[in-house]
Short mmCIF file of C-alpha atoms in Angstrom, two decimals:
data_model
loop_
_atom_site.label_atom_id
_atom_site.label_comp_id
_atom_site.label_asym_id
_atom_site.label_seq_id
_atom_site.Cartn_x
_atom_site.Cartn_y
_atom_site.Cartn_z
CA UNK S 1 97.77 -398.88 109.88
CA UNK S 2 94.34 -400.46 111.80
CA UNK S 3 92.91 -402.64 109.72
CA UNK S 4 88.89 -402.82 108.91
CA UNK S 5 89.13 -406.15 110.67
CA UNK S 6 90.23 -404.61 113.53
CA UNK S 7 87.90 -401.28 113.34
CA UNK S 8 84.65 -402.45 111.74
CA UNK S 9 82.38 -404.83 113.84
CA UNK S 10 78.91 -406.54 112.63
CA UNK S 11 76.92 -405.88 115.31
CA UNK S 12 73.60 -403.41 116.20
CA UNK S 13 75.75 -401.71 118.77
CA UNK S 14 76.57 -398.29 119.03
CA UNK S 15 79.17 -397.35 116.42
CA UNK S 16 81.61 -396.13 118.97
CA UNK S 17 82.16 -399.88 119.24
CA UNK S 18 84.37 -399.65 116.46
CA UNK S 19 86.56 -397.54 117.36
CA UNK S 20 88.07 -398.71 119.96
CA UNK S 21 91.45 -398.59 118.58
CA UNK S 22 91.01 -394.69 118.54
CA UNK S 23 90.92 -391.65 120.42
CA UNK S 24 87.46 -390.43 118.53
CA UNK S 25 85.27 -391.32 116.24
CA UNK S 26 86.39 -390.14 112.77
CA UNK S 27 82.53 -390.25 111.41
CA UNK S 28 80.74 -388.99 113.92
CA UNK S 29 79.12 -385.53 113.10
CA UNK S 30 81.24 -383.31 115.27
CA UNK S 31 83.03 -379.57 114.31
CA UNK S 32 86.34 -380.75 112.26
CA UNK S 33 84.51 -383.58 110.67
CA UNK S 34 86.18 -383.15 107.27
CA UNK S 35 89.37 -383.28 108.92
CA UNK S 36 89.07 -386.58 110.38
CA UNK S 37 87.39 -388.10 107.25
CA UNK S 38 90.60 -387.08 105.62
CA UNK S 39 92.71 -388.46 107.93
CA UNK S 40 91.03 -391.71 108.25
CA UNK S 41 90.32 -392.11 104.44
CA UNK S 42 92.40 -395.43 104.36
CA UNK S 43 89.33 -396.90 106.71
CA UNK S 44 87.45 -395.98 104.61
CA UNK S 45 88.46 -398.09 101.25
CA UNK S 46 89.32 -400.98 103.26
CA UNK S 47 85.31 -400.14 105.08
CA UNK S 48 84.27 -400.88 101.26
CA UNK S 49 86.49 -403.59 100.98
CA UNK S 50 84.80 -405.11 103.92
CA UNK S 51 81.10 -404.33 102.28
CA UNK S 52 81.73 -405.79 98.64
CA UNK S 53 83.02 -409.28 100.43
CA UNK S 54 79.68 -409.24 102.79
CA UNK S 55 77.82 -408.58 99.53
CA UNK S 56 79.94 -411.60 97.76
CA UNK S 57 79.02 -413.68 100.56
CA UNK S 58 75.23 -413.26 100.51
CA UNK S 59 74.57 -413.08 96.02
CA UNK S 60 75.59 -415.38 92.79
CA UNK S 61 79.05 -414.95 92.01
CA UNK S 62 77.27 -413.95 88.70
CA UNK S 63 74.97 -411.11 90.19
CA UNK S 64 78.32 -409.96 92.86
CA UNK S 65 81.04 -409.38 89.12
CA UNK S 66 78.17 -407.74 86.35
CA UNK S 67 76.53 -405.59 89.72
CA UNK S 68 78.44 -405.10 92.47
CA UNK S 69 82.28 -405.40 91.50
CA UNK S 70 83.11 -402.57 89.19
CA UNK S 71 81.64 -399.99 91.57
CA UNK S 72 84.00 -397.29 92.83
CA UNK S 73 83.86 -395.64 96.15
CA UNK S 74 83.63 -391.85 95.45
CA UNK S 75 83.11 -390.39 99.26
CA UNK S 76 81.82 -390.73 102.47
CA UNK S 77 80.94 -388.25 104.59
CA UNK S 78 79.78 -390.52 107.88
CA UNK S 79 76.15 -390.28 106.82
CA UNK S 80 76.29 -390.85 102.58
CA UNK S 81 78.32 -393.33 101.08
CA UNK S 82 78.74 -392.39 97.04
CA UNK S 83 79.42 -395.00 94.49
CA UNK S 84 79.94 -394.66 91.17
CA UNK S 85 79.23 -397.28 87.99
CA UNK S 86 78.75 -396.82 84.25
CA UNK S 87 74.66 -395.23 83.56
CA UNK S 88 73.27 -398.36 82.45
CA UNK S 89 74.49 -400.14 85.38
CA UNK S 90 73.50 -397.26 87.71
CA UNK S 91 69.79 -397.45 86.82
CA UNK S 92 69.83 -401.52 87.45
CA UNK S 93 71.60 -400.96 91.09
CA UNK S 94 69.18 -398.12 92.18
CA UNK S 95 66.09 -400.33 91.49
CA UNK S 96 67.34 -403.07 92.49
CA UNK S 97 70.17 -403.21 94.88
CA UNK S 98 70.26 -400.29 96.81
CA UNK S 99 68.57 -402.18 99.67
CA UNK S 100 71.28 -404.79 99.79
CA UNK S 101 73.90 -402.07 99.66
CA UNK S 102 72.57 -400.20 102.48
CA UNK S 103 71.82 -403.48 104.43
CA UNK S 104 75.49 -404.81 104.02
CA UNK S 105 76.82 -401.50 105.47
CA UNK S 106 74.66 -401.48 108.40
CA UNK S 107 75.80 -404.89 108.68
CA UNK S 108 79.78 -403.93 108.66
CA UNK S 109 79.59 -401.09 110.70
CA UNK S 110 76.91 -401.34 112.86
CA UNK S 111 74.23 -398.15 112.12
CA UNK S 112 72.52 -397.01 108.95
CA UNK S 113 74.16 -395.29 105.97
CA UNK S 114 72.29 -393.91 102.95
CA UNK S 115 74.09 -395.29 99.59
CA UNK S 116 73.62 -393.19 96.58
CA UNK S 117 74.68 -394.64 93.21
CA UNK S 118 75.26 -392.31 90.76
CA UNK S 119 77.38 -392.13 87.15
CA UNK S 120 80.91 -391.53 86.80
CA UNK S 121 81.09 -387.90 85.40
CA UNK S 122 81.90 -387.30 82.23
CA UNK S 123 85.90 -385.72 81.68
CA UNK S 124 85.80 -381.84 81.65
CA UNK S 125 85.14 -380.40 78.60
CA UNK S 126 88.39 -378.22 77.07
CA UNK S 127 87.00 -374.63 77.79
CA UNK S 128 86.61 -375.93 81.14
CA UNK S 129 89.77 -377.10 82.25
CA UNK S 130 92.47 -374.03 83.59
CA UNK S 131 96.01 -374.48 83.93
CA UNK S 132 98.05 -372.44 86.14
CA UNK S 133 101.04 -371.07 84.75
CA UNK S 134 101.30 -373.53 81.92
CA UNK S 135 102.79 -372.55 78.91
CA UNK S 136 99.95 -370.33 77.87
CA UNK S 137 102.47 -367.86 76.79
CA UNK S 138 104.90 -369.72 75.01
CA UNK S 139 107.83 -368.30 77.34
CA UNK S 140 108.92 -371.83 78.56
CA UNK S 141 109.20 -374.66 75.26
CA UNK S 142 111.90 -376.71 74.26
CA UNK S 143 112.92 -375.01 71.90
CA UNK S 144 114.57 -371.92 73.97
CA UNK S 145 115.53 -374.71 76.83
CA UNK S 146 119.35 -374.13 76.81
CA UNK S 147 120.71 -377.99 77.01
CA UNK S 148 123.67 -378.59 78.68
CA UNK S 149 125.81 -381.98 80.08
CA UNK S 150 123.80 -380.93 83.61
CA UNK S 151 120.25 -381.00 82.02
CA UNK S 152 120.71 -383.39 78.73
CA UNK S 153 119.45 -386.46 80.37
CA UNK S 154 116.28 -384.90 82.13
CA UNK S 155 115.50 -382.94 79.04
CA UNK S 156 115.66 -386.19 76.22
CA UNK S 157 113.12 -387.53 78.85
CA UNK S 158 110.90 -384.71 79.13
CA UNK S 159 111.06 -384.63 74.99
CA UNK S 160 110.18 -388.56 75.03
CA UNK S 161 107.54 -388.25 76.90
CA UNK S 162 105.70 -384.99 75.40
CA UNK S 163 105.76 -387.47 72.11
CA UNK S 164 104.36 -390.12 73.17
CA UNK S 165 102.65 -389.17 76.58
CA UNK S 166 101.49 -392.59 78.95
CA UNK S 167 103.58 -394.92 76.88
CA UNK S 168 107.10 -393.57 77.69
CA UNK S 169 109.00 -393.37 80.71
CA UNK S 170 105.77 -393.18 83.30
CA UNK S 171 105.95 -391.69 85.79
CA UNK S 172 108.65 -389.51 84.87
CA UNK S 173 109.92 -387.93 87.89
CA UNK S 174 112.59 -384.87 87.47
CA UNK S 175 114.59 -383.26 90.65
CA UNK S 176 117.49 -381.10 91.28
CA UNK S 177 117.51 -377.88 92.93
CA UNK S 178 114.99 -375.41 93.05
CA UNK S 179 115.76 -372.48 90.08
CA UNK S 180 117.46 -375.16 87.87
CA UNK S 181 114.84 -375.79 84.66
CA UNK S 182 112.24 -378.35 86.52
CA UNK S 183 109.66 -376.34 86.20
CA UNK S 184 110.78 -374.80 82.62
CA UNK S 185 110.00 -378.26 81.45
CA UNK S 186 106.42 -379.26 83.04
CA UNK S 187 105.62 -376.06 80.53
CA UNK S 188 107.61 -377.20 77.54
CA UNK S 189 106.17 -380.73 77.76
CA UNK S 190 102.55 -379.32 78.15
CA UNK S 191 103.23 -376.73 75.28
CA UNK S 192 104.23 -379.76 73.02
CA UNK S 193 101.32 -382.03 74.17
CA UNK S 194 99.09 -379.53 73.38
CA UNK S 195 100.36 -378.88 70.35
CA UNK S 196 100.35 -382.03 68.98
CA UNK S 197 96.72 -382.66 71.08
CA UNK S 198 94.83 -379.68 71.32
CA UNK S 199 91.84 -381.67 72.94
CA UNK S 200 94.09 -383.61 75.49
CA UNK S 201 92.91 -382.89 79.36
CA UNK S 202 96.15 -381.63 81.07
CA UNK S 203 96.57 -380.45 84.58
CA UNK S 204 99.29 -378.40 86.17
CA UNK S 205 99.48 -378.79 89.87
CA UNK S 206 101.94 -377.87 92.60
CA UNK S 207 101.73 -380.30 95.40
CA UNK S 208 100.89 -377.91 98.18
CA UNK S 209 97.55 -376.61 95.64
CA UNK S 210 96.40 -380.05 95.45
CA UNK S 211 97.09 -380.64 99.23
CA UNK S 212 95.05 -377.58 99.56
CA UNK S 213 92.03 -378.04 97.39
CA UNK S 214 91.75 -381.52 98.89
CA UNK S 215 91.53 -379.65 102.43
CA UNK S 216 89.00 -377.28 100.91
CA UNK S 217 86.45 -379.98 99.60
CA UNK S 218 86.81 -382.02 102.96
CA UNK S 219 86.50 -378.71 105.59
CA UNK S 220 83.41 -377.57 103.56
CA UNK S 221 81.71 -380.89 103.19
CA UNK S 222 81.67 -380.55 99.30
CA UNK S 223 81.43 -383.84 97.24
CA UNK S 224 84.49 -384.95 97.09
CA UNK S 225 83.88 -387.46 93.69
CA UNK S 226 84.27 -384.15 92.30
CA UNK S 227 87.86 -384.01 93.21
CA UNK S 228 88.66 -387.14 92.13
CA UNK S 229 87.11 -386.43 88.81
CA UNK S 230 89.32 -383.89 88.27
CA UNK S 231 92.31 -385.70 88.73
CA UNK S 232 91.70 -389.28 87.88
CA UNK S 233 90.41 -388.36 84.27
CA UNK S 234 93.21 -386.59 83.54
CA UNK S 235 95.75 -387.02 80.33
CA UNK S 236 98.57 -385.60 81.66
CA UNK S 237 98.92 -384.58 85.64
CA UNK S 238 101.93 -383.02 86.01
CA UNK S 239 102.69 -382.09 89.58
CA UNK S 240 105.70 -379.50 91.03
CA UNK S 241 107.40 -379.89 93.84
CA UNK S 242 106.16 -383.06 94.82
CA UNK S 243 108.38 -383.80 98.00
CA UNK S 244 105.65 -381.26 99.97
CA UNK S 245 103.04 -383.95 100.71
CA UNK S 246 105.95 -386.35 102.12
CA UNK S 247 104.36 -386.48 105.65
CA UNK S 248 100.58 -385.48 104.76
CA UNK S 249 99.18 -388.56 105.22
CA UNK S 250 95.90 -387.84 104.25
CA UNK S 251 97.76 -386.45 101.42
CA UNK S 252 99.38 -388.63 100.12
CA UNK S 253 96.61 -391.23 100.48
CA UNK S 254 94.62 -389.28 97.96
CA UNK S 255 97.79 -388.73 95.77
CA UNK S 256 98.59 -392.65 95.71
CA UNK S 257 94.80 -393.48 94.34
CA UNK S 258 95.28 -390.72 92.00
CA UNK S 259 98.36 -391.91 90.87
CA UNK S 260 97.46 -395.68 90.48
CA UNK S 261 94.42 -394.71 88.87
CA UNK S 262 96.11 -392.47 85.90
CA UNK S 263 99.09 -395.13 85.44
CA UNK S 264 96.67 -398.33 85.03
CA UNK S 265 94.86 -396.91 82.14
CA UNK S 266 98.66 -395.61 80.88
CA UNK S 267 97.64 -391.69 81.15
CA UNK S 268 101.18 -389.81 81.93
CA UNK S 269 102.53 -388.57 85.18
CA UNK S 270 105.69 -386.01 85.44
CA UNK S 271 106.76 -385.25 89.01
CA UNK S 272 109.28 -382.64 89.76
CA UNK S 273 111.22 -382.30 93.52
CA UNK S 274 113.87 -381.49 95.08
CA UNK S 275 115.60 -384.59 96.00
CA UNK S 276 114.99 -388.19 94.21
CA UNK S 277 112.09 -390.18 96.02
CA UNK S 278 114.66 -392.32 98.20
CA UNK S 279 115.87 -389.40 99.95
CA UNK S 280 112.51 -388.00 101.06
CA UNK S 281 112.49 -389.67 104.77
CA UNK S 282 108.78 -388.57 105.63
CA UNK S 283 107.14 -390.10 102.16
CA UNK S 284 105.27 -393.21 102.43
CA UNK S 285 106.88 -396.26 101.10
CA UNK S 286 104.26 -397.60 98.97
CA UNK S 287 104.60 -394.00 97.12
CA UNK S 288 108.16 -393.89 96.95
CA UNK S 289 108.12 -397.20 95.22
CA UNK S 290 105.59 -395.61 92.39
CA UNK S 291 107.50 -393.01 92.00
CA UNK S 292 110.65 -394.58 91.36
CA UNK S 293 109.00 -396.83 89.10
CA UNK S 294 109.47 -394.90 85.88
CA UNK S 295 112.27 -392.82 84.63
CA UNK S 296 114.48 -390.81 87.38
CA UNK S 297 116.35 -387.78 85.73
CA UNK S 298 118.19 -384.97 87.83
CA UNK S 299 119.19 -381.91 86.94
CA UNK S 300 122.35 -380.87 88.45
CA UNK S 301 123.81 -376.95 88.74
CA UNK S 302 124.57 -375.63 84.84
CA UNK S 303 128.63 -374.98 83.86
CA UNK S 304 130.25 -372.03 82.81
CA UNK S 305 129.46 -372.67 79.42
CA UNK S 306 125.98 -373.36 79.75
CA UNK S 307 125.05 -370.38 81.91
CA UNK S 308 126.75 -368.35 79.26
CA UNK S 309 124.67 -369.83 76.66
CA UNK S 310 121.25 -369.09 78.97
CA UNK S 311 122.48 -365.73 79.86
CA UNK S 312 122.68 -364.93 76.00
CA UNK S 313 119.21 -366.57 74.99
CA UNK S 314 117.66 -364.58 77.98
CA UNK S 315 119.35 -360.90 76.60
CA UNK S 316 118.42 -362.04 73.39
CA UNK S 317 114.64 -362.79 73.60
CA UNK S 318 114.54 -359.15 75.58
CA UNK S 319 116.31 -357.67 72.71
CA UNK S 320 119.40 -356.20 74.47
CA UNK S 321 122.97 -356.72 73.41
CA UNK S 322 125.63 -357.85 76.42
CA UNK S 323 129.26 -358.24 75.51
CA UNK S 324 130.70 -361.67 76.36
CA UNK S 325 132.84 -360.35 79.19
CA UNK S 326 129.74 -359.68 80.89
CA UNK S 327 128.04 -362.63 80.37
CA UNK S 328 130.87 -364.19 81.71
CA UNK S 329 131.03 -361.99 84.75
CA UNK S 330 127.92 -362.92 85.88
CA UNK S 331 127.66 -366.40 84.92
CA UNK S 332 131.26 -366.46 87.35
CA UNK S 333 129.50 -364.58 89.80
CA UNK S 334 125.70 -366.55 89.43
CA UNK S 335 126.98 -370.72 89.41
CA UNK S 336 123.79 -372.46 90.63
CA UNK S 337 120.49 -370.62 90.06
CA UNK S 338 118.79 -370.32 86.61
CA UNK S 339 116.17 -367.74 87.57
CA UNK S 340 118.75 -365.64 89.48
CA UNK S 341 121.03 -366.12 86.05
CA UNK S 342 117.90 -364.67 83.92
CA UNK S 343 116.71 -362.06 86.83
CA UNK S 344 120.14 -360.83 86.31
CA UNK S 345 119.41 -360.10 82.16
CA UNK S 346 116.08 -358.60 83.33
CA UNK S 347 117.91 -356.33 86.39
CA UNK S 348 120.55 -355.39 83.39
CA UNK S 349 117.49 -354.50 80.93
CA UNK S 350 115.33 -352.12 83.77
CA UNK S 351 119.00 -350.38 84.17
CA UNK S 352 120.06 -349.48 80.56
CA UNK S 353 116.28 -349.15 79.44
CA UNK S 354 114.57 -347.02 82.33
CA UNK S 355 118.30 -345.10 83.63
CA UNK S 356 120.19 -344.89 80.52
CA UNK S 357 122.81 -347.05 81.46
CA UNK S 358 125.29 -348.87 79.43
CA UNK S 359 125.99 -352.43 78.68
CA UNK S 360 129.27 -352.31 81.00
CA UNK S 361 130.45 -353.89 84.42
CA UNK S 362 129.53 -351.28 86.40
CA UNK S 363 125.59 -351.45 85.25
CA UNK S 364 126.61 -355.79 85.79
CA UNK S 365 127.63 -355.36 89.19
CA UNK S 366 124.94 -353.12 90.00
CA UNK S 367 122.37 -356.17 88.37
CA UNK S 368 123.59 -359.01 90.67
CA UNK S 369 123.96 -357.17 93.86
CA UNK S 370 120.42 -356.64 93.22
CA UNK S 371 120.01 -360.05 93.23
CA UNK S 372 122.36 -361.00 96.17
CA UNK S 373 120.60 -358.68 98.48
CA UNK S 374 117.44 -360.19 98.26
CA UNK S 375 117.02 -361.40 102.36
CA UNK S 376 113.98 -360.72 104.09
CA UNK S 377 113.79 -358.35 106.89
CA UNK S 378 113.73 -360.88 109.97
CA UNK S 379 109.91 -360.03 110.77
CA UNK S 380 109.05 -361.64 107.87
CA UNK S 381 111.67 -364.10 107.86
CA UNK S 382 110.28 -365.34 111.35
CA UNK S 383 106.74 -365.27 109.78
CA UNK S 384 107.67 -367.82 107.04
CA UNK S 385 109.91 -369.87 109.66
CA UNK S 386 106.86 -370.45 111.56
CA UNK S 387 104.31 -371.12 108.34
CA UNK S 388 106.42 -373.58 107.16
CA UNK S 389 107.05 -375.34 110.90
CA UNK S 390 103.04 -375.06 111.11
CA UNK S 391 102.69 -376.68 107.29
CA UNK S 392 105.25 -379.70 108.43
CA UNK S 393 103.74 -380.26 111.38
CA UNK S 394 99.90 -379.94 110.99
CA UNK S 395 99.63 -377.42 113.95
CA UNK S 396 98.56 -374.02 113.51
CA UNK S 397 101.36 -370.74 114.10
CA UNK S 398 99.15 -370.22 117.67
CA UNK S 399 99.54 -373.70 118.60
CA UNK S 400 103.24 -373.35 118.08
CA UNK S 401 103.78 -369.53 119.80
CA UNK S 402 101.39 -371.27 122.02
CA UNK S 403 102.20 -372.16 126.34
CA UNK S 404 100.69 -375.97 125.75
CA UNK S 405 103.28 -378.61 126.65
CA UNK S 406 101.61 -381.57 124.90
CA UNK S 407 104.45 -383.30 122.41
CA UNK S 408 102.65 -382.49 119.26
CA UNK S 409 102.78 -378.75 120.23
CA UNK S 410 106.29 -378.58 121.66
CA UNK S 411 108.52 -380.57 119.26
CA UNK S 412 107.22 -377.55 116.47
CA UNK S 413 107.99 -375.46 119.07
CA UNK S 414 111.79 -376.54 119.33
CA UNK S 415 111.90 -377.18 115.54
CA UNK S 416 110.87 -373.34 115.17
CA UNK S 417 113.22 -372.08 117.48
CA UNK S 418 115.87 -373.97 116.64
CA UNK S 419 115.39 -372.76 112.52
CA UNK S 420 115.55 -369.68 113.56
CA UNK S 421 118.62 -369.60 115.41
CA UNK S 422 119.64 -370.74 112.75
CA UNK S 423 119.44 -369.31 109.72
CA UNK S 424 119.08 -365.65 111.68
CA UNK S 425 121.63 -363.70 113.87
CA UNK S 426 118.58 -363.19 116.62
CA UNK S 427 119.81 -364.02 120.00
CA UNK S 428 118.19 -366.87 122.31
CA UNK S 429 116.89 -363.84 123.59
CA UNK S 430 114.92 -362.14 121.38
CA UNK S 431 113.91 -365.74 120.21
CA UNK S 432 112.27 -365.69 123.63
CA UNK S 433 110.75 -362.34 123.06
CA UNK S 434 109.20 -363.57 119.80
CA UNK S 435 107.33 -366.30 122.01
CA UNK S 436 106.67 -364.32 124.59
CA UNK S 437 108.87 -365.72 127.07
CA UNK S 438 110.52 -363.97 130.19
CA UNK S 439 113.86 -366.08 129.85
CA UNK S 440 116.12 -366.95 126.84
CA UNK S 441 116.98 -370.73 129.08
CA UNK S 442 113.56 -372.29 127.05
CA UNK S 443 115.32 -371.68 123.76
CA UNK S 444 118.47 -372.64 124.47
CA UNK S 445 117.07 -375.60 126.03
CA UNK S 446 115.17 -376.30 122.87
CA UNK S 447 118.05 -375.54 120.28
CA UNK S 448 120.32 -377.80 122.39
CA UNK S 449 117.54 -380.66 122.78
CA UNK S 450 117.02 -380.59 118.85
CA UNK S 451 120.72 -380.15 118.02
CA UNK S 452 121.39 -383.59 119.57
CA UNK S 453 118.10 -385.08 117.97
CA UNK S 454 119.34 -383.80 114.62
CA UNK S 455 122.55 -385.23 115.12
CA UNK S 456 121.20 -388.72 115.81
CA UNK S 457 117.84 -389.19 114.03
CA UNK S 458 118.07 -388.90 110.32
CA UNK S 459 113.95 -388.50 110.06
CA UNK S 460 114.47 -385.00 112.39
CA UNK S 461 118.15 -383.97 110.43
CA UNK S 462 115.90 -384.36 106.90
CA UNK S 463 113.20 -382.62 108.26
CA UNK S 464 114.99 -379.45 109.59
CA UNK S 465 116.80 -379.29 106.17
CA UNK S 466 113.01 -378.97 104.33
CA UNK S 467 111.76 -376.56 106.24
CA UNK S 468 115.20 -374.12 106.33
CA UNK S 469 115.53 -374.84 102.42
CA UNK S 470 112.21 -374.25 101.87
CA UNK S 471 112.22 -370.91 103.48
CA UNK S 472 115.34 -369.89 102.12
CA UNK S 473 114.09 -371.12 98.39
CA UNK S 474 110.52 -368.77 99.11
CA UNK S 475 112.67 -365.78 100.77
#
């Protein structure tokens, strides 16, 4: 990290001064300035840092705690800096202080910023808030969660905390692999906190929607206290699949202010991922300490017994009979995915209810196989190879199919190329074809160069596993 001390001068000259530490200017007005605010966002706290001490320096220590030191830093956009304060104490500052806040910026960096002061907005009324896939229907609760010695712990958790929510096991942070119950339970402990708390302000997130809206508000210049509104006055922020900011710096920036902000005034945090927090190489450390700072709970692959018993609740809640020797044909056949247990039950429904079939192991093996043949075609396997190289990376799918030699174009490159030999029977040569080279030598230069990088950098071997699991978990 640069430090302010190192970035922001007190001087009249030009503001590029600053930044001498950096290839550009992150807050000059320039196309992609969103971008760079984003990236630089950790200036920018420590830039208000910097302010409130030149403020402390030049008032009472009275006039610098009742004025001046419960303000919050909303956004900054290069030209407005927004701060935030109770009303009362908004009304005093803009009569009153909004000279010296404007004079101690131009002091700290150098060039004149317009401060606006405004009120903290008020937490979003209940008809207003909209939670994606959240128990609405009642499909995922506790009560048809089907316990077993591979879910127990993560469950009695997940029960603990919808009971007493910011007081009990916070954050609470859930992995295992994708399809075994995470997400079952981010709806069965909203569906109980609601219950219990029909007014509580709950938000259901997946990591890659928030890392998206946050790109949204920044591209398109919107207000960004907004965002933080929306987040930081929440109840209950439950976020899925968590490991996909690891490496988002901007990111998780935004994520670890969120975060500290919900846990010091004890409002509840459940994380799913998955892997636990100490095996996500890419993740900041100051986040993987938070997050291992409450309750860690896996869920590990169900037994025989247990996918029985979820095989049975699944027939039973779509009101079809299945004889225990099928259930226990596919649970034998099914050993590690809960979705592809219950697509199974729904693939067994479709084929008695829409073709007349019976309950019998010929309809069974007709259900999973079904389910086993469910690769993409490699077009679209090669699509979602290169999205998720593109997502990892911060580069666009051009930029990586792309001629450009500079490192943080042709290290995606390799990574895609190497993926897809990979996980696909293509040939170096038709690998070549997809990237519109003449000769299959690039690839198997690239596969080889990242083969031996994989083999001796852990970073690159964890990285390559994310991207191939995630498009194998999204195929």
């Amino acid at each position: 990290m640069v430090y302010c001390s190192r970035i922001w001068g007190n001087s009249a000259n030009s503001k590029k001064t600053y930044y001498a530490n950096l290839d550009y200017h992150p807050f000059e007005k320039k196309s992609g300035l969103a971008i760079e605010l984003e990236n630089h966002m950790d200036l920018v706290y420590e830039l208000w840092e910097n302010v409130k001490r030149e403020i402390k320096a030049n008032t009472s220590e009275t006039i610098y705690s009742v004025w001046f030191e419960p303000l919050k830093l909303e956004s900054f956009d290069g030209q407005t800096v927004r701060l935030t304060d109770d009303p009362f104490r908004c009304k005093i500052i803009n009569q009153k202080f909004i000279p010296l806040l404007e004079d101690s910026f131009e002091k700290i960096m150098g060039f004149r910023l317009t401060v606006v002061v405004e009120p903290v907005q008020e937490k979003p009324k209940k008809q207003e808030i909209a939670i994606t896939d959240i128990g609405e229907s009642g499909e995922y609760t506790f009560d048809n969660f089907i316990v077993g010695d591979s879910n127990k712990f993560a469950h009695a958790a997940a029960k603990a905390v919808a009971a007493d929510p910011g007081n009990t096991y916070n954050p609470l942070f859930i992995h295992g692999n994708s399809g075994l119950g995470k997400t079952h339970l981010l709806n069965a402990i909203c569906s109980e906190i609601k219950k219990n708390n029909p007014d509580a302000y709950m938000i259901y997130v997946r990591s890659e929607d928030f890392m998206n809206e946050l790109i949204e508000y920044l591209q398109n210049k919107r207000d960004t206290s907004v965002f933080h509104n929306k987040y930081r006055n929440a109840d209950v922020l439950l976020v899925d699949d968590v490991q996909f900011i690891a490496g988002k710096t901007s990111t998780e920036l935004e994520f670890f202010h969120t975060f500290d902000t919900l846990v010091k005034a004890k409002r509840q945090i459940v994380l799913t991922s998955d892997r636990p927090p100490k095996e996500m190489a890419t993740l900041e450390e100051r986040l993987r300490n938070r997050f291992e700072s409450g309750l860690i709970a896996d869920i590990q692959p169900p037994d025989l017994e247990t996918r029985i018993a979820i095989i049975k609740s699944k027939a039973k809640s779509l009101n079809i009979n299945l004889p225990d020797p099928i259930c226990m044909f596919i649970a034998d056949k099914i050993k590690s995915n809960i979705r592809q247990l219950e697509g199974s039950v729904r693939n067994m429904q479709a084929l008695m209810e829409l073709h007349g079939a019976e309950a019998n192991m010929s309809t069974a093996q007709l259900a999973i196989r079904d389910i086993f043949n469910e690769s993409d075609p490699i077009p679209v396997l090669i699509d979602k190879i290169l999205d998720e190289v593109s997502r990892t990376y911060g580069v666009s799918v051009a930029d990586i199919k792309s001629r450009r030699h500079d490192a943080k174009f042709t290290t995606p490159r390799h990574i895609a190329m190497y993926v897809m030999r990979e996980i696909t029977d293509l040939t170096n040569q038709k690998i070549a074809d997809y990237f519109g080279l003449n000769d299959h030598t690039s690839v198997l230069y690239a596969v080889r160069k990242v083969k031996s990088e994989r083999e001796k950098n852990y970073t690159t071997k964890t990285i390559i596993s994310d991207i191939i699991k995630n498009v194998q978990s999204n195929s």
